[in-house]
Short mmCIF file of N, CA, C and O in Angstrom, two decimals:
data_model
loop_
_atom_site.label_atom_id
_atom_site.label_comp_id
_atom_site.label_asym_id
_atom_site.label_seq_id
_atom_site.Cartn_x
_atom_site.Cartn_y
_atom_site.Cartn_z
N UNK A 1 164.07 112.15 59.77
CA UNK A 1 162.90 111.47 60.28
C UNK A 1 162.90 110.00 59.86
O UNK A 1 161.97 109.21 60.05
N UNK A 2 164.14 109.73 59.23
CA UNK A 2 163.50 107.94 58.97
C UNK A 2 164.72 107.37 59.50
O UNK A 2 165.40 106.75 58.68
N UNK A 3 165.05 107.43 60.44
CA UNK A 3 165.44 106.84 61.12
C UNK A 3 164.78 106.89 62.92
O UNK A 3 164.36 107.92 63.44
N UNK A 4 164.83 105.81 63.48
CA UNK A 4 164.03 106.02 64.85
C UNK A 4 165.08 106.61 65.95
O UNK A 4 166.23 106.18 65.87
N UNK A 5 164.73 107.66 67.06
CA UNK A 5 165.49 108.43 68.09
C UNK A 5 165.92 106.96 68.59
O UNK A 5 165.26 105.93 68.46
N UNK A 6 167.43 107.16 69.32
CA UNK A 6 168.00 106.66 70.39
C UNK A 6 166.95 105.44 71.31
O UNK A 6 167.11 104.22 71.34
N UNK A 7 165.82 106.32 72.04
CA UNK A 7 165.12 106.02 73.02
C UNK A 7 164.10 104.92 72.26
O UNK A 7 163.64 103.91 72.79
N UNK A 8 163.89 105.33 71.07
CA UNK A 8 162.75 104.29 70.50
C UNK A 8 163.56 103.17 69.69
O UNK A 8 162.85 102.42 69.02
N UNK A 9 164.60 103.01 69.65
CA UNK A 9 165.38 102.06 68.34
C UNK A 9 165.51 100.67 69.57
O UNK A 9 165.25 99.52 69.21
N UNK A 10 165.86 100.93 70.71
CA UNK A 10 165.96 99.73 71.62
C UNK A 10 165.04 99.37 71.74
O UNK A 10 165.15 98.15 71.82
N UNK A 11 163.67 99.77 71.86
CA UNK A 11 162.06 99.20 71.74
C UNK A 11 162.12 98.38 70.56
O UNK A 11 161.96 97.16 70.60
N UNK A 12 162.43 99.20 69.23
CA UNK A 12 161.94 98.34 67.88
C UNK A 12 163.06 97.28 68.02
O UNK A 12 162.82 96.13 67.65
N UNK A 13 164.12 97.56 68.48
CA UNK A 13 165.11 96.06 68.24
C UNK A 13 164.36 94.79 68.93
O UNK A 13 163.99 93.77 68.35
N UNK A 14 164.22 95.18 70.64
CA UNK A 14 163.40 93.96 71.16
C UNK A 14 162.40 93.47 70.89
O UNK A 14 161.68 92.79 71.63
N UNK A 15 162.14 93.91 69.27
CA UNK A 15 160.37 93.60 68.99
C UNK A 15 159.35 93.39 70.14
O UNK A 15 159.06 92.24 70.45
N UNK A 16 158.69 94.64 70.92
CA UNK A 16 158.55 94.15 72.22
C UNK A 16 156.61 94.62 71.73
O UNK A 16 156.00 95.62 72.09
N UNK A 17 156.39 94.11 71.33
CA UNK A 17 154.82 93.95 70.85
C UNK A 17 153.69 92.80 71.47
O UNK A 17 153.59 91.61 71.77
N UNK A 18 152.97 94.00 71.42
CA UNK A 18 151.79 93.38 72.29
C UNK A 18 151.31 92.26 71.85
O UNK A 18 150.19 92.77 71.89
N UNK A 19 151.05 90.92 71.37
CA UNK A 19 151.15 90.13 70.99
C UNK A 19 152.17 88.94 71.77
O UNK A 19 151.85 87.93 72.40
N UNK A 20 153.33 89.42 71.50
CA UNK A 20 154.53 88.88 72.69
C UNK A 20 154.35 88.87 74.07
O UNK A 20 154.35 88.02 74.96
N UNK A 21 154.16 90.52 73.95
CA UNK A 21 154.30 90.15 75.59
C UNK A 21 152.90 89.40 76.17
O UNK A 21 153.13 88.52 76.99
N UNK A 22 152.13 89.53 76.00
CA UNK A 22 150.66 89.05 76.30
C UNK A 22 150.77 87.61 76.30
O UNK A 22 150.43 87.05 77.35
N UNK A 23 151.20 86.86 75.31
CA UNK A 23 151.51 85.21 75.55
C UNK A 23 152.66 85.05 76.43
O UNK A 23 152.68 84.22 77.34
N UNK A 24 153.66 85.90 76.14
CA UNK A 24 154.64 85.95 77.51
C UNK A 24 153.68 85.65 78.94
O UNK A 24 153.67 84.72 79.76
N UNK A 25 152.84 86.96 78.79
CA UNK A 25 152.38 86.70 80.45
C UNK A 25 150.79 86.10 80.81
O UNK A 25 149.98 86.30 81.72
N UNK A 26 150.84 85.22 79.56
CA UNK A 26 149.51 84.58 79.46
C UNK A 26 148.13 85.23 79.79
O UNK A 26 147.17 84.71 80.37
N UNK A 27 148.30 86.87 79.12
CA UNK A 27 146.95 88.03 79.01
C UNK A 27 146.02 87.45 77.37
O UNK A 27 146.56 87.52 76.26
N UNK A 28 144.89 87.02 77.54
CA UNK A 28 144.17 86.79 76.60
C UNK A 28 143.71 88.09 76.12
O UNK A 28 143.48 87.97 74.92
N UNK A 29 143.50 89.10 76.46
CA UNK A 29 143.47 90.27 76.12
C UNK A 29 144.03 91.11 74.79
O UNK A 29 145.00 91.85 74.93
N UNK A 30 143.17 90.92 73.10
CA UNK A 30 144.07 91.53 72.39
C UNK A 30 144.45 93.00 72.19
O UNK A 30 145.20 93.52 71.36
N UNK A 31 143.80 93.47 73.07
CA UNK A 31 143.92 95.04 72.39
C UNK A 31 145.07 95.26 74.16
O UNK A 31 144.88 94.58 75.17
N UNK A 32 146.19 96.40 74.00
CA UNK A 32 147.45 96.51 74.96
C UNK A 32 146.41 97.42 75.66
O UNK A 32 145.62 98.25 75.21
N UNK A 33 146.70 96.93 77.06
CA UNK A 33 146.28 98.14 78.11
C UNK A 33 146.54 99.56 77.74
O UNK A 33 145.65 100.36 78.01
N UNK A 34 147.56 99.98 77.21
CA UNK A 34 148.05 101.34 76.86
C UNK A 34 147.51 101.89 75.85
O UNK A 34 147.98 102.97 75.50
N UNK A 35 146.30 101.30 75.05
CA UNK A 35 145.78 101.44 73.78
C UNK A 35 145.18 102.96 74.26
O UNK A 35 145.50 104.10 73.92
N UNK A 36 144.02 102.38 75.36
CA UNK A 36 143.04 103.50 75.53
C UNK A 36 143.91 105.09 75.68
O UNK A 36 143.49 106.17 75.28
N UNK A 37 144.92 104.88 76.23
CA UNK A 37 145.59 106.36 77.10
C UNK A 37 146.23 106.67 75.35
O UNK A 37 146.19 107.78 74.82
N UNK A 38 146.53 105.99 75.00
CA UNK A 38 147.33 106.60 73.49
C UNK A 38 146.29 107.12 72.30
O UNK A 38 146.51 107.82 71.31
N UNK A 39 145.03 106.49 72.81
CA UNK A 39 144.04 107.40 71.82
C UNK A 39 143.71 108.26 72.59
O UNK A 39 143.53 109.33 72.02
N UNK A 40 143.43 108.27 74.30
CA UNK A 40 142.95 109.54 74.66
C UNK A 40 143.73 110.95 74.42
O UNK A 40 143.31 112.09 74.25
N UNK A 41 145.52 110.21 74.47
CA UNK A 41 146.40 111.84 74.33
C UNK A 41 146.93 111.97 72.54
O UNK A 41 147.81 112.77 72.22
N UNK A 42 146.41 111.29 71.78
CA UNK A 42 146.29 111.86 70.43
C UNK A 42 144.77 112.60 70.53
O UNK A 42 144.92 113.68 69.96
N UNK A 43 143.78 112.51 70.87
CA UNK A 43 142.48 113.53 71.10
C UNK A 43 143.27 114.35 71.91
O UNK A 43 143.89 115.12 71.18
N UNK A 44 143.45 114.48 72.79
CA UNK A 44 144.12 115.66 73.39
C UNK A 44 145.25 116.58 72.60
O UNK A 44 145.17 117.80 72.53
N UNK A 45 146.22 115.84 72.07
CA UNK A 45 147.06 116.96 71.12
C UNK A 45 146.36 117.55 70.17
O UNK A 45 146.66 118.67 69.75
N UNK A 46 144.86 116.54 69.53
CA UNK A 46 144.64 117.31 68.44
C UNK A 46 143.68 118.57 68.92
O UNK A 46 143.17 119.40 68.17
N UNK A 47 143.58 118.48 70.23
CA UNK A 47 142.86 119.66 70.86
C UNK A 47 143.29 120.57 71.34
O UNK A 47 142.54 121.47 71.72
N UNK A 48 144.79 120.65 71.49
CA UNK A 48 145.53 121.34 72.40
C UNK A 48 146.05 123.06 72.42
O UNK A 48 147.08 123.15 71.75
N UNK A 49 145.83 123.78 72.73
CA UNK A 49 146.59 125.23 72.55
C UNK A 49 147.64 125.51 73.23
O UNK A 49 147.67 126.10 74.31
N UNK A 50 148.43 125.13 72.68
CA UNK A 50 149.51 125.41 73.88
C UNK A 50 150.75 125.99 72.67
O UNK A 50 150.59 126.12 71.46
N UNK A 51 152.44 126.37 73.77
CA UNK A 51 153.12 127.21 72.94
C UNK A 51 154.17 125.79 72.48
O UNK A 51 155.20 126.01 71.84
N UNK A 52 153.97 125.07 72.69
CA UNK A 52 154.89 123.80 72.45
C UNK A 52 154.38 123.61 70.60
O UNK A 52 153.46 124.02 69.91
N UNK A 53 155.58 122.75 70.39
CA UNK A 53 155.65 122.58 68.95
C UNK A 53 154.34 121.43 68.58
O UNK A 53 154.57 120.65 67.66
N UNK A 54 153.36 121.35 69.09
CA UNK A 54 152.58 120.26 68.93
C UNK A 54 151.95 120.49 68.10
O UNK A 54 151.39 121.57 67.90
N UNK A 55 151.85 118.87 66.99
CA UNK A 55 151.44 118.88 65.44
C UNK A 55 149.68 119.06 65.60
O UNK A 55 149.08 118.71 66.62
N UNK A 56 149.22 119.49 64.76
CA UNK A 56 147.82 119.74 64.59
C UNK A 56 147.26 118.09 64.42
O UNK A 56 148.05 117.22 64.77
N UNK A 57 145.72 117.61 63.81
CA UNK A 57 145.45 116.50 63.92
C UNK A 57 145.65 116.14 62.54
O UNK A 57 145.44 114.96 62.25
N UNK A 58 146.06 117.06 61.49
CA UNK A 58 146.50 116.99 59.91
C UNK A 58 147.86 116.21 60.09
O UNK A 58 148.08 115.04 59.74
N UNK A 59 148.94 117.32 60.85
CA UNK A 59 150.20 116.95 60.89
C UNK A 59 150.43 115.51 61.64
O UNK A 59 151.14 114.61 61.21
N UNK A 60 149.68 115.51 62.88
CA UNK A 60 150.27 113.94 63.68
C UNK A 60 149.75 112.79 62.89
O UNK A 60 150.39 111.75 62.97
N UNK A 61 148.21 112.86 61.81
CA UNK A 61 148.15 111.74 61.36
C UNK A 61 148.82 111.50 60.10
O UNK A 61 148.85 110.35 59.67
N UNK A 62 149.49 112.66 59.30
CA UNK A 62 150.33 112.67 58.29
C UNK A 62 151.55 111.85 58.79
O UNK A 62 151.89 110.76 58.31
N UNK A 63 152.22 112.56 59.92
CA UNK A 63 153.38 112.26 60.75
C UNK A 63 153.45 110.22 60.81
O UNK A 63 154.08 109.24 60.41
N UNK A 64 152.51 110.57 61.48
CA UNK A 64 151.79 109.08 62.13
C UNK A 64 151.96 108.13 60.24
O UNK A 64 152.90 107.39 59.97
N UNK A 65 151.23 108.33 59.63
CA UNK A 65 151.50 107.18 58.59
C UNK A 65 152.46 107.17 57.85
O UNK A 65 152.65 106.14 57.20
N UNK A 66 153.43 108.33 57.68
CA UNK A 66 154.41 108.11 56.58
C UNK A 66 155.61 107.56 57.28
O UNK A 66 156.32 106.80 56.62
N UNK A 67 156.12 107.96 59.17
CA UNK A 67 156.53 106.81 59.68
C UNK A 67 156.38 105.34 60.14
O UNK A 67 157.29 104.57 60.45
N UNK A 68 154.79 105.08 60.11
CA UNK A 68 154.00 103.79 60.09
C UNK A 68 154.35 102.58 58.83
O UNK A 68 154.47 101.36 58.85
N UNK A 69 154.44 103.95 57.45
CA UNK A 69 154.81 103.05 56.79
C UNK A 69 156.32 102.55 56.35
O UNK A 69 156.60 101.59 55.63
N UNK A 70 157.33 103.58 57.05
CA UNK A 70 158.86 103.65 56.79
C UNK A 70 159.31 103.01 57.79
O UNK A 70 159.53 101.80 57.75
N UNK A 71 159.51 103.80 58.90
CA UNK A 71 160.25 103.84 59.73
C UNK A 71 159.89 102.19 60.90
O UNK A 71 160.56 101.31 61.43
N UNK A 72 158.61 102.52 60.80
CA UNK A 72 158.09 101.29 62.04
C UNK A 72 157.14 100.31 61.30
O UNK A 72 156.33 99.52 61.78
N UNK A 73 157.47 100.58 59.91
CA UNK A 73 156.70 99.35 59.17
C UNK A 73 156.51 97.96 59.27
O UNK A 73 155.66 97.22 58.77
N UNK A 74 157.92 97.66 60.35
CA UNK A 74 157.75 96.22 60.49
C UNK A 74 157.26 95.74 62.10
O UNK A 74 157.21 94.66 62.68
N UNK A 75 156.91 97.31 62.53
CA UNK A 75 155.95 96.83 64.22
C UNK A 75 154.34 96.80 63.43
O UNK A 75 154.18 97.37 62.34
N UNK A 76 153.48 96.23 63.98
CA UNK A 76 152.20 95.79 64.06
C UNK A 76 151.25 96.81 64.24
O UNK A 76 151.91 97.81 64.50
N UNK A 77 149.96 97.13 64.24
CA UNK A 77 149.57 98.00 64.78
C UNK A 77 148.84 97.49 66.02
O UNK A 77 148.46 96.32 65.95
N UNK A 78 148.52 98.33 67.42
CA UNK A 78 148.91 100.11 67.05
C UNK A 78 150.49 99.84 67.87
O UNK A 78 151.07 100.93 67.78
N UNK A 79 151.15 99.14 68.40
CA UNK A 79 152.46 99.52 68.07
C UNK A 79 153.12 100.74 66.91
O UNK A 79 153.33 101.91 67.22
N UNK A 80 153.27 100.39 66.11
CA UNK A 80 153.45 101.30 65.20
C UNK A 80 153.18 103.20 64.93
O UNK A 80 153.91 104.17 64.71
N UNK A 81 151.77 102.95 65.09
CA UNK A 81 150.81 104.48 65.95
C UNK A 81 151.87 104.32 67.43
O UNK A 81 152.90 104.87 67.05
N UNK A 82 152.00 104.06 68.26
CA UNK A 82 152.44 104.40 69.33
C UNK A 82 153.87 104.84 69.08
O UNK A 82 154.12 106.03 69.27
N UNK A 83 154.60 104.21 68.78
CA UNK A 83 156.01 104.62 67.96
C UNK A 83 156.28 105.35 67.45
O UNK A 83 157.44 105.70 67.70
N UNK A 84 155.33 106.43 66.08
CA UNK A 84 155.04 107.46 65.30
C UNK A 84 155.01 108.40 66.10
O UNK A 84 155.89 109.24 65.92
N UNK A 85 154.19 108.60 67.09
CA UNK A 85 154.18 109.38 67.76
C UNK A 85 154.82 109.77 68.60
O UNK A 85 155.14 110.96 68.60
N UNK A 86 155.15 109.08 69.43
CA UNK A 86 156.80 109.22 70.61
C UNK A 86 157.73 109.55 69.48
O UNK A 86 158.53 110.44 69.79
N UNK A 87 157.85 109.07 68.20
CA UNK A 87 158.88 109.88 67.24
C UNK A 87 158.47 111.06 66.93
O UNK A 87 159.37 111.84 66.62
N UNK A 88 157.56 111.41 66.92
CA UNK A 88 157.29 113.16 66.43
C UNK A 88 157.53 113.80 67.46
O UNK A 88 158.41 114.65 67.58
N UNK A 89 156.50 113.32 68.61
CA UNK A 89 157.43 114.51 69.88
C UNK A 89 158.50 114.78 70.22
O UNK A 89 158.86 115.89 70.60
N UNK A 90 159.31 113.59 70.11
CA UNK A 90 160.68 113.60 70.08
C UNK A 90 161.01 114.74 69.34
O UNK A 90 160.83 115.95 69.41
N UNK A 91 161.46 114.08 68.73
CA UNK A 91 161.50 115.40 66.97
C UNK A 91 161.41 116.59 67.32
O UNK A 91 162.32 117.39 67.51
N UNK A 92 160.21 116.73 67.40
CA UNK A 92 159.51 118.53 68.05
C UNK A 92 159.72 119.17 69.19
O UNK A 92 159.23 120.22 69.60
N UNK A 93 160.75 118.23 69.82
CA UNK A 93 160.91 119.00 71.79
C UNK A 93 159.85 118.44 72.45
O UNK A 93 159.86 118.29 73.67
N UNK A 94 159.01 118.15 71.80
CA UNK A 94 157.64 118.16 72.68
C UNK A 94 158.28 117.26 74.44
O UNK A 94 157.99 117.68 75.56
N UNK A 95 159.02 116.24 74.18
CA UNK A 95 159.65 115.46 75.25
C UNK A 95 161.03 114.90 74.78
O UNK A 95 161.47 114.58 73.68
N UNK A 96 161.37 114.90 75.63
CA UNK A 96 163.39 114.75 75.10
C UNK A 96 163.74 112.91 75.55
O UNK A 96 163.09 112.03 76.11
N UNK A 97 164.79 113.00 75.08
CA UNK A 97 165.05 111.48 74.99
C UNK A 97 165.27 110.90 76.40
O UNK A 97 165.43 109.71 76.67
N UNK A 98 165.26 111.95 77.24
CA UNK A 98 166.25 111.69 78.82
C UNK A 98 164.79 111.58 79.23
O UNK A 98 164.40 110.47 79.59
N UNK A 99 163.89 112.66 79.20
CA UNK A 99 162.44 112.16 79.74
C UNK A 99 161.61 110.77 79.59
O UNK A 99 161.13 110.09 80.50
N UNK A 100 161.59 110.54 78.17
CA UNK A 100 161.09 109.43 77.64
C UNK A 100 161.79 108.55 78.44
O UNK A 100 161.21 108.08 79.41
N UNK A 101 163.63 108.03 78.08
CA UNK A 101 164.05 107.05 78.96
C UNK A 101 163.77 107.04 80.67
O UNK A 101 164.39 106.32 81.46
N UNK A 102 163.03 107.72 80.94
CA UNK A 102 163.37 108.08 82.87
C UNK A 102 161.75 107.81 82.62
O UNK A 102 161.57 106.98 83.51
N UNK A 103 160.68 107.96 82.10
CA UNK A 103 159.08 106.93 82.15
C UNK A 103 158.87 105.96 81.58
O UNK A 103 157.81 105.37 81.76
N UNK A 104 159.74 105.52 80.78
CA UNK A 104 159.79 104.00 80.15
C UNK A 104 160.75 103.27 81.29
O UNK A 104 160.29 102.15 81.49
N UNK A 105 161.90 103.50 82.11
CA UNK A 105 162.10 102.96 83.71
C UNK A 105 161.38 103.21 84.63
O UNK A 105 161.49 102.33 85.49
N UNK A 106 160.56 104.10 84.95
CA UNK A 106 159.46 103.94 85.76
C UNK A 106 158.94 103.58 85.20
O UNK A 106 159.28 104.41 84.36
N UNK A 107 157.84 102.66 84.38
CA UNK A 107 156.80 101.60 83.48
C UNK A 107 157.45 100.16 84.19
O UNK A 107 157.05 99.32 84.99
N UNK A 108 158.60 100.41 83.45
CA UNK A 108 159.65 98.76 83.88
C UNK A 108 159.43 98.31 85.02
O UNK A 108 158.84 97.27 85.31
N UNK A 109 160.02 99.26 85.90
CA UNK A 109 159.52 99.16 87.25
C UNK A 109 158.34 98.96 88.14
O UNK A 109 158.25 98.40 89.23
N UNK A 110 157.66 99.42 87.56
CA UNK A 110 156.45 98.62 88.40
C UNK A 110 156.04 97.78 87.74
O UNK A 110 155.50 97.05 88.56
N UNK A 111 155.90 97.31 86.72
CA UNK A 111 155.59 96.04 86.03
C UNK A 111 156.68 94.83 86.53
O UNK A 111 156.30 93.67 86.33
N UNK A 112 157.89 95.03 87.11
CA UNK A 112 158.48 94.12 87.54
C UNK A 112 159.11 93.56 88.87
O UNK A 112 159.88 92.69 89.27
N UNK A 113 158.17 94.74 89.39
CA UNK A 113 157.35 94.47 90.88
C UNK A 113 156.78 93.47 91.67
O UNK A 113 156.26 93.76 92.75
#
């Protein structure tokens, strides 16, 4: 676990943080559009019954800070929270590295539309 999956290590290399990109595209806006949907589906996992390996709301915020403070210590928050988490599912099956890469190119893609 302290090292970041495949799919997330090319994110942390491009330091690609909200902060950047936002003066990149001249958004005065500090909080990332993606904020809201990443707290709505951490409320959702911590609600979830399902047969998938998904961490309780003990385990993802345990999960969540001890890679916050290792692994993605030097992304910002909630970068960081967002990162933690795509690393645990990873981890857990919850979504595989081929999935993740195939909706992070569809994201690309219409943003560069």
């Amino acid at each position: 676990m302290n090292t970041p999956p495949d799919a997330l290590a090319g994110i942390v290399e491009r330091n690609q943080v909200w902060s950047r990109m936002a003066a990149k595209y001249g958004v005065e806006n500090p909080v990332p559009p993606w904020k809201t949907s990443l707290d709505g589906l951490c409320d959702a996992l911590d609600r979830t019954a399902c047969d998938a390996d998904v961490p309780d709301f003990k385990e993802r915020r345990d999960e969540e800070d001890e890679l916050s403070a290792t692994v993605y210590a030097d992304l910002p928050y909630p970068e960081n929270q967002l990162m933690s988490l795509a690393h645990s599912l990873l981890n857990r099956g919850v979504i595989t590295e081929a999935e993740l890469a195939q909706r992070l190119s569809a994201v690309r893609a219409r943003l560069e539309a």
